[in-house]
Short mmCIF file of C-alpha atoms in Angstrom, two decimals:
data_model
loop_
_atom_site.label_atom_id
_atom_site.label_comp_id
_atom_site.label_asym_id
_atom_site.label_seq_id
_atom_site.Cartn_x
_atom_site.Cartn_y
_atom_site.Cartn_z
CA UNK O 1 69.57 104.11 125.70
CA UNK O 2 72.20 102.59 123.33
CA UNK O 3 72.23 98.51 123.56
CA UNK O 4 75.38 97.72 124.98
CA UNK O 5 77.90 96.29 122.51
CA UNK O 6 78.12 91.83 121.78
CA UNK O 7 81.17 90.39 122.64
CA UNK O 8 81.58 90.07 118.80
CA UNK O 9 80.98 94.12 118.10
CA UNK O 10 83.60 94.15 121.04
CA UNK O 11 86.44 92.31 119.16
CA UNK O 12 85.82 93.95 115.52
CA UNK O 13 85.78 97.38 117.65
CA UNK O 14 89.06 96.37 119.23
CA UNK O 15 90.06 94.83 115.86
CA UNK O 16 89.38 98.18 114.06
CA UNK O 17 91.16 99.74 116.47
CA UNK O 18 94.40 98.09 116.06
CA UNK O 19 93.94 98.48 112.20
CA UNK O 20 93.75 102.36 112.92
CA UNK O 21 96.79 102.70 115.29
CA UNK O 22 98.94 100.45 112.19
CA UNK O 23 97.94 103.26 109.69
CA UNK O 24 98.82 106.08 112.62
CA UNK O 25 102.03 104.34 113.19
CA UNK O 26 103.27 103.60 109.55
CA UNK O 27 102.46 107.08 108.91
CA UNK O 28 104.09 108.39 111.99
CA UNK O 29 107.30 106.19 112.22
CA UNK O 30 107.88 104.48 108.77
CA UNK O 31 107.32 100.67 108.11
CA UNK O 32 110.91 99.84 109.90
CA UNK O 33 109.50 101.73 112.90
CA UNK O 34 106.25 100.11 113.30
CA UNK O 35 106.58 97.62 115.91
CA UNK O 36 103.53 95.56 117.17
CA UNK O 37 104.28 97.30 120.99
CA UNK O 38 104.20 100.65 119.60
CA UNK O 39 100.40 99.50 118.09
CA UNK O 40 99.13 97.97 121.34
CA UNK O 41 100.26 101.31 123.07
CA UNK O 42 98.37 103.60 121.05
CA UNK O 43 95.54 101.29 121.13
CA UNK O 44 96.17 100.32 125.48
CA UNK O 45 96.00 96.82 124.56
CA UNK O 46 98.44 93.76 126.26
CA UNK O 47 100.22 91.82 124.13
CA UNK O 48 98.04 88.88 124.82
CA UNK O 49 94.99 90.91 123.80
CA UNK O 50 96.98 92.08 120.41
CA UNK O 51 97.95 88.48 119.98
CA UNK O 52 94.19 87.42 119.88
CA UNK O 53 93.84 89.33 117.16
CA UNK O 54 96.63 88.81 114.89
CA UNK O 55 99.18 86.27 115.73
CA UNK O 56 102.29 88.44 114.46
CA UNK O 57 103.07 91.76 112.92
CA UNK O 58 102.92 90.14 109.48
CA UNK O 59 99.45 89.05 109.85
CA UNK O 60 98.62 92.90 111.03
CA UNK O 61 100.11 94.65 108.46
CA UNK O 62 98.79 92.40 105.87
CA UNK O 63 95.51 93.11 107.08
CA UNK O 64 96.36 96.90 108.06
CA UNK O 65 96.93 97.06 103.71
CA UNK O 66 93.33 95.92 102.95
CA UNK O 67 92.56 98.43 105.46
CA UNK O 68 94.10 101.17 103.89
CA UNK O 69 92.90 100.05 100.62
CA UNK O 70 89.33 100.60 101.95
CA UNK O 71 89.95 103.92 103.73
CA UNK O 72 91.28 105.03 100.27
CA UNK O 73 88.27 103.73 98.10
CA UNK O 74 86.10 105.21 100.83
CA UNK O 75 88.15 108.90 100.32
CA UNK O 76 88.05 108.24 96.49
CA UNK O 77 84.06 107.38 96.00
CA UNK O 78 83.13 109.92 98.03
CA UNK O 79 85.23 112.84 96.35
CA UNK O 80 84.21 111.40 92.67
CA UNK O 81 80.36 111.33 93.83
CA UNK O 82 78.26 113.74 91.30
CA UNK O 83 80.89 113.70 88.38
CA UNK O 84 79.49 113.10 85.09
CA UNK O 85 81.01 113.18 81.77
CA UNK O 86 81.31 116.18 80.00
CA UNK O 87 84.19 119.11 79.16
CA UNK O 88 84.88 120.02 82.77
CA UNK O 89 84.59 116.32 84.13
CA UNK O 90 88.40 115.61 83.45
CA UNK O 91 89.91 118.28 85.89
CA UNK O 92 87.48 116.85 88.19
CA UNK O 93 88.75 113.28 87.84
CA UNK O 94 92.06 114.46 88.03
CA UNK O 95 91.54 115.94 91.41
CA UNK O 96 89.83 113.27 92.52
CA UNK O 97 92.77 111.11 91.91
CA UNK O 98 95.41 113.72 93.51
CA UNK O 99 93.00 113.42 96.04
CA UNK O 100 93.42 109.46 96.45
CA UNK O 101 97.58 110.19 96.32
CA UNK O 102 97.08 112.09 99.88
CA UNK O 103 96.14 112.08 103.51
CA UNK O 104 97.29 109.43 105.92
CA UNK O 105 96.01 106.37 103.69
CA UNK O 106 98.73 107.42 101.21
CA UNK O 107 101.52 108.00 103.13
CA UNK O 108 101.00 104.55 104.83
CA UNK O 109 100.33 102.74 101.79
CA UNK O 110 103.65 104.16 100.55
CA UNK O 111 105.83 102.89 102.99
CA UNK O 112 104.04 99.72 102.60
CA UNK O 113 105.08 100.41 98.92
CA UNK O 114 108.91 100.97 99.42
CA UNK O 115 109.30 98.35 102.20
CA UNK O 116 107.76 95.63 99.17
CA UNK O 117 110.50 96.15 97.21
CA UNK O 118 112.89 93.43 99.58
CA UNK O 119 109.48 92.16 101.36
CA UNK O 120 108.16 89.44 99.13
CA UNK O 121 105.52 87.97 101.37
CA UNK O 122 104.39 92.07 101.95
CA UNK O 123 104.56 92.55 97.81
CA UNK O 124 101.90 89.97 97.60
CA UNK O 125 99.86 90.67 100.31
CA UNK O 126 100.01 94.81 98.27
CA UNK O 127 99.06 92.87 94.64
CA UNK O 128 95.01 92.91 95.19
CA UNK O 129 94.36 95.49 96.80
CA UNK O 130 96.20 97.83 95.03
CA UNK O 131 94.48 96.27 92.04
CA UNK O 132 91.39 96.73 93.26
CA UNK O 133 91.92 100.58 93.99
CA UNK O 134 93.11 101.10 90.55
CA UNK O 135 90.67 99.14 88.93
CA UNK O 136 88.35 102.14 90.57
CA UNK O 137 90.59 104.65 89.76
CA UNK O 138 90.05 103.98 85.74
CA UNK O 139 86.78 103.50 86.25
CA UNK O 140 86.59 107.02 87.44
CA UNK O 141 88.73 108.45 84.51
CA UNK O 142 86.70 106.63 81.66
CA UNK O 143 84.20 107.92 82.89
CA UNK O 144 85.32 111.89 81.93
CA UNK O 145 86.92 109.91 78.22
CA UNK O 146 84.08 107.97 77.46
CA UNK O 147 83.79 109.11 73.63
CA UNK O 148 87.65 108.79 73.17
CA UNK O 149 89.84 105.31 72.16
CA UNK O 150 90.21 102.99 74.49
CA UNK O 151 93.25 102.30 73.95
CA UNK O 152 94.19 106.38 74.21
CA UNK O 153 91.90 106.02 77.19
CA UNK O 154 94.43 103.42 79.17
CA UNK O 155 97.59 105.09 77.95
CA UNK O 156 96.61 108.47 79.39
CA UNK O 157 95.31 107.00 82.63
CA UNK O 158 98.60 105.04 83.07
CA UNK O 159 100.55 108.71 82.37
CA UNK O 160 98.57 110.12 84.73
CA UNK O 161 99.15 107.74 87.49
CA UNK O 162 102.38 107.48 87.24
CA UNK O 163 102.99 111.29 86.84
CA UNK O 164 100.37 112.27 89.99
CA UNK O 165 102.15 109.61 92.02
CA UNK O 166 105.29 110.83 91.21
CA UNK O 167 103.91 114.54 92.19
CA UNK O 168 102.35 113.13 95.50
CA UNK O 169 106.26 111.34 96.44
CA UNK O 170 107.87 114.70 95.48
CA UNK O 171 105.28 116.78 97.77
CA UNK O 172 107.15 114.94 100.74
CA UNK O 173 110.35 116.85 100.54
CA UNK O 174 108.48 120.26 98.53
CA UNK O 175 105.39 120.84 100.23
CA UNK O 176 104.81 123.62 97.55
CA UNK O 177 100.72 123.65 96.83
CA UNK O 178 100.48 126.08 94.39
CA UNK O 179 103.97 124.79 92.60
CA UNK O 180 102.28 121.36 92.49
CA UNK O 181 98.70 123.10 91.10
CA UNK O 182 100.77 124.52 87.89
CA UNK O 183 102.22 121.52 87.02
CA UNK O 184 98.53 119.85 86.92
CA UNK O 185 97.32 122.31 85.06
CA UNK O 186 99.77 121.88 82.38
CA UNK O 187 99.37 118.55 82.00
CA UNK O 188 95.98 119.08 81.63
CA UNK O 189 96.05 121.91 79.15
CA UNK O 190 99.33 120.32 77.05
CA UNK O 191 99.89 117.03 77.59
CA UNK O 192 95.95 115.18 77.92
CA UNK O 193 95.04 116.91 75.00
CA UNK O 194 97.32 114.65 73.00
CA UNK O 195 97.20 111.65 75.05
CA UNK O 196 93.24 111.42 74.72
CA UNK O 197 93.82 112.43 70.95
CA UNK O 198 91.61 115.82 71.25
CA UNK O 199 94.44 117.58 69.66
#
């Protein structure tokens, strides 16, 4: 028979909880729509109970970002598990990061993204964590360009983020799978050639 929970396991349940339904809700109705009542709904919570657990909607999203950031990680070490360095690890990589720029995680981290633009205290509370992610992300790709320049190395990991987010942002309005699949596989056949000087 399963120990019933502390009163500590209690609050981080309720705690993850809340974390959860900000993710659901970003996702579902956009940082503007987002409000702390349509979180304690989803999660059946009062607003006294929410209020225990983060004082305002500031302090939740803040910590709804390192949230994210850790459901993403999560997603990302788990899809890059088993790659190792070699001819064929570089498509691999690449997919792994595609498959970072999807999924739920994504889409809420984007409109945490967009809404950082005018949000200052929200753009600061995005710098770590977003830092941290891509810090794993390169790790990832030098892994499949170990033998190659460093400095090639970061230039062609900076292309590629910027041109797989830029993919992932356009997927919103062209939900086109096999569009999107040719246009990684060129980059991969003519542009990373050049950019990790194999050319």
């Amino acid at each position: 028979m399963t120990a019933s929970l502390t009163r500590r396991q209690k609050r981080e349940q309720t705690r993850m909880q809340l974390l959860d339904a900000a993710v659901d809700c970003l996702v579902e109705f956009g940082y503007a729509g987002t409000t702390t009542q349509r979180i304690q709904d989803r999660v059946n919570l009062s607003r006294g109970a929410l209020s225990h657990h983060f004082a305002s909607k500031t302090e939740l999203l803040v910590a709804a970002i390192h949230h994210i950031a850790d459901q993403r990680l999560e997603l990302l070490r788990s899809a890059a598990d088993g790659i190792e360095s070699g001819p064929h690890a570089l498509p691999q990589v690449v997919s792994v990061i595609q498959t970072a720029m999807s999924g739920p995680p994504f889409l809420a981290a984007l409109e945490l993204w967009i809404s950082a633009r005018t949000d200052t205290q929200l753009r600061a509370a995005l710098i770590v964590p977003e830092r941290r992610l891509g810090r794993a992300l390169r790790e990832i790709f030098e892994k499949a360009t170990a033998q190659t320049d460093p400095a090639q190395v970061r230039l062609a990991f900076d292309v590629l983020l910027i041109f797989l987010r830029g993919l992932a942002i356009t997927g919103i309005l062209r939900n086109d799978d096999d569009s999107r699949d040719d246009v990684v596989s060129y980059w991969l056949d003519h542009m990373a050639p050049g950019l990790l000087g194999d050319e």
